[in-house]
mmCIF file of C-alpha atoms in Angstrom:
data_model
loop_
_atom_site.group_PDB
_atom_site.id
_atom_site.type_symbol
_atom_site.label_atom_id
_atom_site.label_comp_id
_atom_site.label_asym_id
_atom_site.label_seq_id
_atom_site.Cartn_x
_atom_site.Cartn_y
_atom_site.Cartn_z
ATOM 1 C CA MET A 22 95.354 42.176 -72.860
ATOM 2 C CA ARG A 23 96.694 45.561 -73.908
ATOM 3 C CA GLY A 24 94.374 48.400 -73.376
ATOM 4 C CA GLY A 25 95.553 51.848 -74.619
ATOM 5 C CA THR A 26 99.008 52.240 -73.048
ATOM 6 C CA SER A 27 98.590 49.670 -70.318
ATOM 7 C CA LYS A 28 99.015 45.907 -70.143
ATOM 8 C CA CYS A 29 96.357 44.168 -67.984
ATOM 9 C CA TRP A 30 95.927 40.605 -66.908
ATOM 10 C CA LEU A 31 92.181 39.952 -66.792
ATOM 11 C CA PHE A 32 90.839 37.091 -64.653
ATOM 12 C CA ASN A 33 87.406 35.553 -64.858
ATOM 13 C CA ALA A 34 85.960 35.653 -61.395
ATOM 14 C CA PHE A 35 84.562 32.174 -62.048
ATOM 15 C CA ASP A 36 88.136 30.864 -62.048
ATOM 16 C CA VAL A 37 89.511 32.892 -59.207
ATOM 17 C CA ASP A 38 86.791 33.009 -56.538
ATOM 18 C CA PRO A 39 87.052 29.383 -55.440
ATOM 19 C CA LEU A 40 90.869 29.683 -55.005
ATOM 20 C CA ILE A 41 91.093 32.837 -52.931
ATOM 21 C CA ALA A 42 90.840 31.168 -49.558
ATOM 22 C CA GLN A 43 93.303 28.340 -50.231
ATOM 23 C CA ALA A 44 95.841 30.639 -51.932
ATOM 24 C CA GLY A 45 95.950 33.028 -48.971
ATOM 25 C CA GLY A 46 93.839 35.788 -50.362
ATOM 26 C CA LEU A 47 93.514 37.754 -53.597
ATOM 27 C CA ASP A 48 96.516 39.967 -52.764
ATOM 28 C CA ALA A 49 98.685 36.866 -52.427
ATOM 29 C CA ILE A 50 97.518 35.428 -55.707
ATOM 30 C CA LEU A 51 98.223 38.617 -57.654
ATOM 31 C CA THR A 52 101.589 39.540 -56.125
ATOM 32 C CA SER A 53 102.803 35.969 -56.704
ATOM 33 C CA ALA A 54 101.383 35.873 -60.245
ATOM 34 C CA PHE A 55 103.087 39.209 -61.031
ATOM 35 C CA GLY A 56 106.354 38.449 -59.344
ATOM 36 C CA SER A 57 106.097 41.471 -56.966
ATOM 37 C CA GLY A 58 108.780 41.989 -54.318
ATOM 38 C CA ASP A 59 111.390 42.183 -57.113
ATOM 39 C CA PRO A 60 111.831 45.411 -59.079
ATOM 40 C CA ARG A 61 112.102 43.288 -62.220
ATOM 41 C CA GLN A 62 109.137 41.125 -61.361
ATOM 42 C CA LEU A 63 111.273 38.283 -62.659
ATOM 43 C CA ASP A 64 109.208 35.445 -61.125
ATOM 44 C CA GLY A 65 105.927 36.536 -62.712
ATOM 45 C CA VAL A 66 104.137 38.214 -65.484
ATOM 46 C CA GLY A 67 104.578 41.808 -64.331
ATOM 47 C CA GLY A 68 106.574 44.080 -66.546
ATOM 48 C CA GLY A 69 108.430 46.114 -63.887
ATOM 49 C CA SER A 70 106.427 49.300 -64.426
ATOM 50 C CA SER A 71 103.147 50.669 -63.112
ATOM 51 C CA THR A 72 101.604 50.505 -66.611
ATOM 52 C CA THR A 73 102.364 46.809 -66.962
ATOM 53 C CA SER A 74 101.526 45.688 -63.390
ATOM 54 C CA LYS A 75 97.773 45.831 -63.505
ATOM 55 C CA ALA A 76 95.018 43.281 -63.182
ATOM 56 C CA ALA A 77 91.253 43.044 -62.924
ATOM 57 C CA ILE A 78 88.768 40.397 -61.761
ATOM 58 C CA VAL A 79 85.813 40.447 -64.138
ATOM 59 C CA ARG A 80 82.383 38.972 -63.599
ATOM 60 C CA ARG A 81 78.842 39.149 -64.919
ATOM 61 C CA SER A 82 76.907 41.848 -63.127
ATOM 62 C CA SER A 83 73.677 41.125 -61.227
ATOM 63 C CA GLU A 84 72.843 44.834 -61.378
ATOM 64 C CA PRO A 85 70.099 45.791 -63.811
ATOM 65 C CA GLY A 86 71.532 47.817 -66.738
ATOM 66 C CA ILE A 87 75.132 46.673 -66.080
ATOM 67 C CA ASP A 88 76.817 44.011 -68.222
ATOM 68 C CA VAL A 89 79.981 43.347 -66.182
ATOM 69 C CA ASP A 90 81.531 44.279 -62.888
ATOM 70 C CA TYR A 91 85.264 44.490 -62.453
ATOM 71 C CA LEU A 92 87.616 44.918 -59.554
ATOM 72 C CA PHE A 93 90.774 46.765 -60.552
ATOM 73 C CA ALA A 94 94.110 45.953 -58.945
ATOM 74 C CA GLN A 95 97.266 48.045 -59.145
ATOM 75 C CA VAL A 96 99.887 45.516 -58.224
ATOM 76 C CA ALA A 97 102.962 46.946 -56.564
ATOM 77 C CA ILE A 98 106.338 46.088 -58.047
ATOM 78 C CA GLY A 99 109.046 46.242 -55.457
ATOM 79 C CA ASP A 100 106.636 45.351 -52.620
ATOM 80 C CA ARG A 101 104.269 42.416 -52.259
ATOM 81 C CA GLN A 102 101.106 44.450 -51.924
ATOM 82 C CA VAL A 103 98.131 45.464 -54.000
ATOM 83 C CA GLU A 104 96.306 48.802 -54.100
ATOM 84 C CA TRP A 105 92.485 48.618 -54.541
ATOM 85 C CA GLY A 106 91.501 52.275 -54.209
ATOM 86 C CA SER A 107 91.399 53.263 -57.865
ATOM 87 C CA ASN A 108 90.200 52.614 -61.382
ATOM 88 C CA CYS A 109 92.079 52.328 -64.694
ATOM 89 C CA GLY A 110 90.561 53.577 -67.919
ATOM 90 C CA ASN A 111 93.086 51.836 -70.126
ATOM 91 C CA CYS A 112 92.266 48.509 -68.459
ATOM 92 C CA ALA A 113 88.569 49.291 -68.770
ATOM 93 C CA THR A 114 89.167 49.611 -72.528
ATOM 94 C CA ALA A 115 90.610 46.045 -72.565
ATOM 95 C CA ILE A 116 87.781 44.792 -70.340
ATOM 96 C CA GLY A 117 85.211 46.067 -72.793
ATOM 97 C CA LEU A 118 86.760 44.070 -75.608
ATOM 98 C CA TYR A 119 87.339 41.095 -73.356
ATOM 99 C CA ALA A 120 83.700 41.007 -72.268
ATOM 100 C CA LEU A 121 82.639 41.024 -75.898
ATOM 101 C CA GLN A 122 85.097 38.287 -76.965
ATOM 102 C CA SER A 123 84.279 36.169 -73.966
ATOM 103 C CA GLY A 124 80.489 36.235 -74.526
ATOM 104 C CA PHE A 125 79.566 38.339 -71.574
ATOM 105 C CA VAL A 126 77.254 40.505 -73.747
ATOM 106 C CA PRO A 127 75.165 39.841 -76.848
ATOM 107 C CA VAL A 128 76.609 41.129 -80.109
ATOM 108 C CA ASP A 129 74.878 43.935 -81.930
ATOM 109 C CA SER A 130 74.749 43.991 -85.728
ATOM 110 C CA ALA A 131 76.441 47.383 -85.938
ATOM 111 C CA THR A 132 78.061 48.607 -82.704
ATOM 112 C CA THR A 133 78.034 46.752 -79.344
ATOM 113 C CA THR A 134 78.055 48.748 -76.142
ATOM 114 C CA VAL A 135 79.438 47.074 -73.018
ATOM 115 C CA ARG A 136 78.261 48.787 -69.854
ATOM 116 C CA MET A 137 80.730 48.214 -67.063
ATOM 117 C CA ARG A 138 80.821 49.091 -63.318
ATOM 118 C CA ASN A 139 84.161 49.557 -61.533
ATOM 119 C CA GLN A 140 83.652 47.943 -58.083
ATOM 120 C CA ASN A 141 86.517 49.940 -56.553
ATOM 121 C CA THR A 142 84.910 53.286 -57.054
ATOM 122 C CA GLY A 143 81.412 52.670 -58.357
ATOM 123 C CA ALA A 144 82.182 54.466 -61.663
ATOM 124 C CA ILE A 145 80.035 53.443 -64.668
ATOM 125 C CA LEU A 146 81.723 53.264 -68.120
ATOM 126 C CA ASP A 147 80.535 52.375 -71.586
ATOM 127 C CA ALA A 148 82.824 50.741 -74.135
ATOM 128 C CA GLN A 149 81.574 51.046 -77.722
ATOM 129 C CA ILE A 150 83.044 48.560 -80.253
ATOM 130 C CA ALA A 151 82.102 48.283 -83.921
ATOM 131 C CA THR A 152 80.689 44.882 -84.731
ATOM 132 C CA PRO A 153 79.448 45.172 -88.299
ATOM 133 C CA GLY A 154 77.280 42.248 -89.279
ATOM 134 C CA GLY A 155 77.610 40.832 -85.757
ATOM 135 C CA MET A 156 81.259 40.092 -86.235
ATOM 136 C CA ILE A 157 83.417 40.245 -83.067
ATOM 137 C CA PRO A 158 86.798 41.888 -83.844
ATOM 138 C CA THR A 159 90.102 40.376 -82.843
ATOM 139 C CA GLU A 160 92.506 42.761 -84.649
ATOM 140 C CA GLY A 161 92.309 46.395 -85.624
ATOM 141 C CA ASP A 162 94.374 49.329 -87.018
ATOM 142 C CA ALA A 163 93.678 51.941 -84.290
ATOM 143 C CA ALA A 164 96.603 53.607 -82.688
ATOM 144 C CA VAL A 165 96.971 55.757 -79.554
ATOM 145 C CA PRO A 166 99.736 58.117 -78.411
ATOM 146 C CA GLY A 167 102.271 56.249 -76.263
ATOM 147 C CA THR A 168 102.535 53.072 -78.251
ATOM 148 C CA SER A 169 103.140 52.035 -81.865
ATOM 149 C CA ALA A 170 101.054 48.903 -81.344
ATOM 150 C CA LEU A 171 97.746 48.741 -83.185
ATOM 151 C CA GLY A 172 94.407 47.384 -81.830
ATOM 152 C CA VAL A 173 90.707 47.226 -82.009
ATOM 153 C CA PRO A 174 89.217 50.687 -81.778
ATOM 154 C CA VAL A 175 87.213 51.229 -78.551
ATOM 155 C CA GLY A 176 85.350 54.322 -77.487
ATOM 156 C CA LEU A 177 85.362 54.574 -73.726
ATOM 157 C CA THR A 178 82.862 56.830 -72.126
ATOM 158 C CA PHE A 179 82.792 57.727 -68.441
ATOM 159 C CA THR A 180 79.141 58.482 -67.597
ATOM 160 C CA GLY A 181 77.316 59.710 -64.507
ATOM 161 C CA LEU A 182 79.661 62.544 -63.843
ATOM 162 C CA ALA A 183 76.872 65.034 -63.369
ATOM 163 C CA ALA A 184 75.538 62.933 -60.479
ATOM 164 C CA GLY A 185 78.768 63.734 -58.693
ATOM 165 C CA ALA A 186 78.839 67.374 -59.469
ATOM 166 C CA ALA A 187 78.086 68.361 -55.879
ATOM 167 C CA THR A 188 81.338 66.512 -54.797
ATOM 168 C CA LEU A 189 83.415 67.419 -57.838
ATOM 169 C CA LEU A 190 85.537 69.657 -55.525
ATOM 170 C CA PRO A 191 86.162 67.635 -52.384
ATOM 171 C CA THR A 192 87.691 70.679 -50.616
ATOM 172 C CA GLY A 193 84.889 73.016 -51.798
ATOM 173 C CA ALA A 194 87.414 75.352 -53.433
ATOM 174 C CA ALA A 195 88.256 75.907 -57.102
ATOM 175 C CA ALA A 196 91.858 76.201 -56.041
ATOM 176 C CA ASP A 197 93.714 75.277 -52.884
ATOM 177 C CA GLN A 198 97.181 76.427 -51.677
ATOM 178 C CA ILE A 199 99.688 74.120 -50.095
ATOM 179 C CA SER A 200 102.769 75.514 -48.353
ATOM 180 C CA ILE A 201 105.998 73.468 -48.093
ATOM 181 C CA ALA A 202 109.345 74.954 -46.963
ATOM 182 C CA ASP A 203 108.075 78.536 -47.275
ATOM 183 C CA HIS A 204 106.854 78.085 -50.815
ATOM 184 C CA THR A 205 103.211 77.979 -51.805
ATOM 185 C CA TYR A 206 101.783 75.629 -54.534
ATOM 186 C CA ARG A 207 98.385 76.150 -56.088
ATOM 187 C CA ALA A 208 96.279 73.219 -57.058
ATOM 188 C CA THR A 209 92.792 72.212 -58.158
ATOM 189 C CA MET A 210 91.641 69.076 -56.434
ATOM 190 C CA VAL A 211 88.830 67.158 -58.123
ATOM 191 C CA ASP A 212 87.059 63.832 -57.828
ATOM 192 C CA ALA A 213 85.990 62.645 -61.240
ATOM 193 C CA GLY A 214 87.317 59.591 -62.995
ATOM 194 C CA ALA A 215 89.747 59.419 -60.095
ATOM 195 C CA PRO A 216 90.579 61.724 -57.212
ATOM 196 C CA ALA A 217 93.309 63.997 -58.556
ATOM 197 C CA ALA A 218 95.372 66.990 -57.336
ATOM 198 C CA LEU A 219 96.550 69.124 -60.301
ATOM 199 C CA PHE A 220 99.289 71.609 -59.425
ATOM 200 C CA ASN A 221 100.144 74.743 -61.288
ATOM 201 C CA ALA A 222 103.481 73.946 -63.155
ATOM 202 C CA ALA A 223 104.806 77.486 -62.801
ATOM 203 C CA ASP A 224 104.729 77.259 -59.016
ATOM 204 C CA LEU A 225 107.291 74.371 -59.307
ATOM 205 C CA GLY A 226 109.442 76.340 -61.775
ATOM 206 C CA LEU A 227 108.116 74.244 -64.630
ATOM 207 C CA THR A 228 106.109 74.855 -67.844
ATOM 208 C CA GLY A 229 104.173 71.551 -67.781
ATOM 209 C CA ALA A 230 105.611 70.607 -71.110
ATOM 210 C CA GLU A 231 108.898 69.067 -69.796
ATOM 211 C CA ASP A 232 110.181 65.547 -70.565
ATOM 212 C CA ASN A 233 109.712 62.915 -67.880
ATOM 213 C CA GLN A 234 113.341 63.034 -66.775
ATOM 214 C CA THR A 235 112.855 66.568 -65.727
ATOM 215 C CA ILE A 236 109.588 65.734 -63.987
ATOM 216 C CA ALA A 237 111.315 62.916 -62.108
ATOM 217 C CA GLU A 238 113.734 65.448 -60.562
ATOM 218 C CA HIS A 239 110.713 66.953 -58.822
ATOM 219 C CA LEU A 240 109.369 63.612 -57.583
ATOM 220 C CA PRO A 241 110.135 64.061 -53.860
ATOM 221 C CA LEU A 242 108.308 67.318 -53.797
ATOM 222 C CA LEU A 243 105.335 66.038 -55.796
ATOM 223 C CA LEU A 244 105.017 63.094 -53.430
ATOM 224 C CA ARG A 245 104.921 65.488 -50.465
ATOM 225 C CA LEU A 246 102.270 67.516 -52.199
ATOM 226 C CA ARG A 247 100.210 64.408 -52.929
ATOM 227 C CA GLN A 248 100.361 63.390 -49.303
ATOM 228 C CA GLU A 249 99.109 66.824 -48.232
ATOM 229 C CA ALA A 250 96.445 66.811 -50.934
ATOM 230 C CA SER A 251 95.261 63.372 -49.732
ATOM 231 C CA LEU A 252 94.647 64.785 -46.248
ATOM 232 C CA ARG A 253 92.763 67.851 -47.582
ATOM 233 C CA MET A 254 90.615 65.655 -49.840
ATOM 234 C CA GLY A 255 89.616 63.390 -47.001
ATOM 235 C CA LEU A 256 91.275 60.388 -48.639
ATOM 236 C CA SER A 257 93.529 59.768 -45.593
ATOM 237 C CA LYS A 258 94.113 60.816 -42.024
ATOM 238 C CA PRO A 259 97.352 61.774 -40.332
ATOM 239 C CA GLY A 260 99.327 58.660 -39.618
ATOM 240 C CA ASP A 261 97.617 56.517 -42.289
ATOM 241 C CA PRO A 262 99.858 54.419 -44.571
ATOM 242 C CA VAL A 263 100.726 56.392 -47.725
ATOM 243 C CA SER A 264 98.776 55.423 -50.845
ATOM 244 C CA HIS A 265 100.656 55.480 -54.113
ATOM 245 C CA ALA A 266 97.517 55.049 -56.225
ATOM 246 C CA ILE A 267 95.340 57.992 -55.124
ATOM 247 C CA PRO A 268 95.003 60.819 -55.277
ATOM 248 C CA LYS A 269 96.500 61.074 -58.808
ATOM 249 C CA VAL A 270 98.900 64.029 -58.865
ATOM 250 C CA GLY A 271 100.374 66.035 -61.744
ATOM 251 C CA VAL A 272 101.320 69.389 -63.044
ATOM 252 C CA VAL A 273 99.518 71.411 -65.630
ATOM 253 C CA GLY A 274 100.597 74.366 -67.737
ATOM 254 C CA PRO A 275 99.698 76.255 -70.878
ATOM 255 C CA PRO A 276 100.308 74.621 -74.286
ATOM 256 C CA ALA A 277 103.881 75.019 -75.521
ATOM 257 C CA ASP A 278 106.093 73.452 -78.138
ATOM 258 C CA TYR A 279 107.727 70.165 -76.963
ATOM 259 C CA ARG A 280 109.197 66.871 -78.199
ATOM 260 C CA THR A 281 107.441 63.623 -77.272
ATOM 261 C CA SER A 282 109.228 60.609 -75.780
ATOM 262 C CA ALA A 283 109.251 59.159 -79.304
ATOM 263 C CA GLY A 284 110.959 62.241 -80.695
ATOM 264 C CA VAL A 285 107.983 63.821 -82.404
ATOM 265 C CA ASP A 286 107.796 67.560 -82.303
ATOM 266 C CA ILE A 287 104.443 68.945 -81.078
ATOM 267 C CA ARG A 288 103.511 72.597 -81.528
ATOM 268 C CA GLY A 289 101.676 74.522 -78.853
ATOM 269 C CA ASP A 290 98.971 75.318 -81.386
ATOM 270 C CA ASP A 291 98.181 71.597 -81.678
ATOM 271 C CA TYR A 292 96.702 71.134 -78.151
ATOM 272 C CA ASP A 293 95.022 72.982 -75.289
ATOM 273 C CA ILE A 294 96.800 72.157 -72.077
ATOM 274 C CA SER A 295 100.094 70.528 -70.986
ATOM 275 C CA VAL A 296 99.758 67.745 -68.392
ATOM 276 C CA ARG A 297 102.451 65.641 -66.675
ATOM 277 C CA MET A 298 101.131 63.048 -64.237
ATOM 278 C CA LEU A 299 102.682 60.605 -61.803
ATOM 279 C CA SER A 300 101.936 56.937 -61.796
ATOM 280 C CA MET A 301 102.650 55.241 -58.490
ATOM 281 C CA LEU A 302 106.268 56.406 -57.859
ATOM 282 C CA ALA A 303 107.301 57.554 -61.354
ATOM 283 C CA PRO A 304 106.226 59.969 -64.012
ATOM 284 C CA HIS A 305 103.517 58.407 -66.266
ATOM 285 C CA PRO A 306 104.724 57.759 -69.789
ATOM 286 C CA ALA A 307 101.464 59.174 -71.196
ATOM 287 C CA ILE A 308 98.414 59.781 -68.998
ATOM 288 C CA GLY A 309 96.011 57.432 -67.267
ATOM 289 C CA LEU A 310 92.537 57.750 -68.619
ATOM 290 C CA THR A 311 91.036 58.353 -65.188
ATOM 291 C CA SER A 312 93.500 61.170 -64.875
ATOM 292 C CA ALA A 313 92.398 62.518 -68.247
ATOM 293 C CA VAL A 314 88.795 62.506 -67.009
ATOM 294 C CA ALA A 315 89.921 64.465 -63.891
ATOM 295 C CA VAL A 316 91.662 67.003 -66.099
ATOM 296 C CA ALA A 317 88.531 67.297 -68.248
ATOM 297 C CA ALA A 318 86.427 67.848 -65.140
ATOM 298 C CA ALA A 319 88.798 70.417 -63.800
ATOM 299 C CA SER A 320 88.603 72.235 -67.164
ATOM 300 C CA THR A 321 84.995 73.140 -66.184
ATOM 301 C CA VAL A 322 85.982 74.647 -62.850
ATOM 302 C CA THR A 323 86.053 78.439 -63.221
ATOM 303 C CA GLY A 324 89.057 79.981 -61.435
ATOM 304 C CA GLY A 325 90.891 76.643 -61.141
ATOM 305 C CA VAL A 326 94.449 75.833 -62.091
ATOM 306 C CA VAL A 327 93.327 73.883 -65.167
ATOM 307 C CA THR A 328 91.133 76.597 -66.564
ATOM 308 C CA ASP A 329 93.789 79.258 -65.910
ATOM 309 C CA ASN A 330 96.150 77.245 -68.149
ATOM 310 C CA THR A 331 93.812 76.042 -70.765
ATOM 311 C CA GLN A 332 93.407 77.429 -74.304
ATOM 312 C CA VAL A 333 90.359 75.674 -75.564
ATOM 313 C CA ARG A 334 89.813 76.112 -79.312
ATOM 314 C CA TRP A 335 86.927 73.659 -79.955
ATOM 315 C CA PRO A 336 83.911 73.560 -77.658
ATOM 316 C CA GLY A 337 83.078 70.093 -76.489
ATOM 317 C CA SER A 338 86.651 68.929 -76.760
ATOM 318 C CA LEU A 339 89.951 69.098 -74.917
ATOM 319 C CA ARG A 340 93.377 68.257 -76.388
ATOM 320 C CA VAL A 341 95.758 67.148 -73.701
ATOM 321 C CA GLY A 342 99.486 67.378 -74.357
ATOM 322 C CA THR A 343 101.220 64.360 -72.633
ATOM 323 C CA PRO A 344 104.776 62.989 -72.766
ATOM 324 C CA ALA A 345 103.601 60.551 -75.423
ATOM 325 C CA GLY A 346 101.625 62.921 -77.567
ATOM 326 C CA VAL A 347 98.223 64.625 -77.739
ATOM 327 C CA LEU A 348 95.150 62.868 -76.287
ATOM 328 C CA ASP A 349 91.776 63.968 -77.719
ATOM 329 C CA VAL A 350 89.019 64.102 -75.123
ATOM 330 C CA ASP A 351 85.354 64.680 -75.982
ATOM 331 C CA LEU A 352 83.233 66.386 -73.354
ATOM 332 C CA SER A 353 79.445 66.557 -72.876
ATOM 333 C CA VAL A 354 78.538 69.523 -70.708
ATOM 334 C CA SER A 355 75.049 70.523 -69.530
ATOM 335 C CA LEU A 356 73.583 73.994 -70.260
ATOM 336 C CA ASP A 357 74.619 75.089 -66.767
ATOM 337 C CA GLY A 358 78.251 74.002 -67.289
ATOM 338 C CA VAL A 359 78.229 70.677 -65.431
ATOM 339 C CA LEU A 360 80.312 67.922 -67.012
ATOM 340 C CA GLU A 361 78.035 64.948 -67.790
ATOM 341 C CA SER A 362 80.305 62.511 -69.612
ATOM 342 C CA VAL A 363 83.815 62.208 -71.193
ATOM 343 C CA THR A 364 84.725 60.000 -74.068
ATOM 344 C CA LEU A 365 88.196 58.863 -75.019
ATOM 345 C CA HIS A 366 89.220 56.888 -78.112
ATOM 346 C CA ARG A 367 91.484 53.966 -77.414
ATOM 347 C CA ALA A 368 92.626 50.621 -78.838
ATOM 348 C CA ALA A 369 92.820 47.181 -77.326
ATOM 349 C CA ARG A 370 94.153 43.676 -78.267
ATOM 350 C CA ARG A 371 94.159 40.269 -76.705
ATOM 351 C CA ILE A 372 97.770 39.164 -76.118
ATOM 352 C CA ALA A 373 97.429 35.786 -74.502
ATOM 353 C CA SER A 374 95.171 33.233 -72.873
ATOM 354 C CA ALA A 375 97.176 31.503 -70.118
ATOM 355 C CA GLU A 376 97.298 29.431 -66.973
ATOM 356 C CA LEU A 377 99.420 31.029 -64.233
ATOM 357 C CA PHE A 378 101.002 29.016 -61.449
ATOM 358 C CA VAL A 379 101.409 30.957 -58.120
ATOM 359 C CA THR A 380 103.244 30.217 -54.968
ATOM 360 C CA ALA A 381 100.888 29.781 -52.033
ATOM 361 C CA PRO A 382 101.377 29.478 -48.210
ATOM 362 C CA ALA A 383 101.236 25.753 -48.721
ATOM 363 C CA PRO A 384 104.495 24.093 -49.942
ATOM 364 C CA ALA A 385 103.028 22.964 -53.234
ATOM 365 C CA PRO A 386 102.158 25.560 -55.927
ATOM 366 C CA ALA A 387 98.521 26.020 -56.771
ATOM 367 C CA LEU A 388 96.993 26.571 -60.190
ATOM 368 C CA VAL A 389 95.259 29.878 -60.421
ATOM 369 C CA GLY A 390 93.097 29.020 -63.406
ATOM 370 C CA SER A 391 92.636 30.834 -66.655
ATOM 371 C CA ALA A 392 93.539 34.465 -67.260
ATOM 372 C CA ARG A 393 91.716 35.216 -70.410
#
């Protein structure tokens, strides 16, 4: 399925669970299915980019008040490995529609809400899908920045953010300073949606509104900054293997005129903050939704890097300028300024129902079952 600007293969746990042991583990199933170990992912269904090399294992939840649980997998491309430490809002958009179309939840006569729990992080999300007259949609005309493809409109809400308010700032500071090669870089590090380190673009000699080719030129420095941020946020210890999934890392700057990757001119007056994020080892073509939640959370931190660069024009909303265009984010903030929920408006569509054959430790290939 396509969810927002990501393509996700969604596996019913009922099909996958019995095969994990005989196929050499879930990592082996997914890396084989996606063709990882080859930058082109030629021998699998991966698309050779971080936004097209994603999967989730979906199951009915036994937790009261939760409809489905899902385990998100960021499948590596050039290496045969899987990172399990994060969430993906775009894939969650697809999972909401998948759960509805697959009969995981009863259909409402007007709007059906699918309540989901991400098993990687414990995050709770709601997907709201219009079902007038109890009809389950299969096609739609909703569009999102970063793709010309249309899909079923889905409102995706990240909830329970207020419960984590005490740990919103894992370092305890509104802004941290990291020094590398006699230069200091200021960042706000938050844990909401996903752990993220958001660096002040000006410290890198950037505006935050550059194209991704320019951002890519700063990739070695940004990866060093992410590694240091990971240590400070308690996500890793010295000597641990480097994670490419978390923390999310990016640069933020004030709104400025820029041209999107599709050649559309955006005026600085049309949005509130410039954001350029990394995804795994490359600039993200748009912005991951969990990163958007982190930016929204950071916009409530007085004295932080995000608030220093934000020009909010409408209370309760944040317009994020990304390489693909402007993403509108709705915020619900308590009277004492604590972020309670974030809603993003996305689109999803089912692309295929398929059987994938994967190579296993045994000589003969094994049938993985249905990816629906």
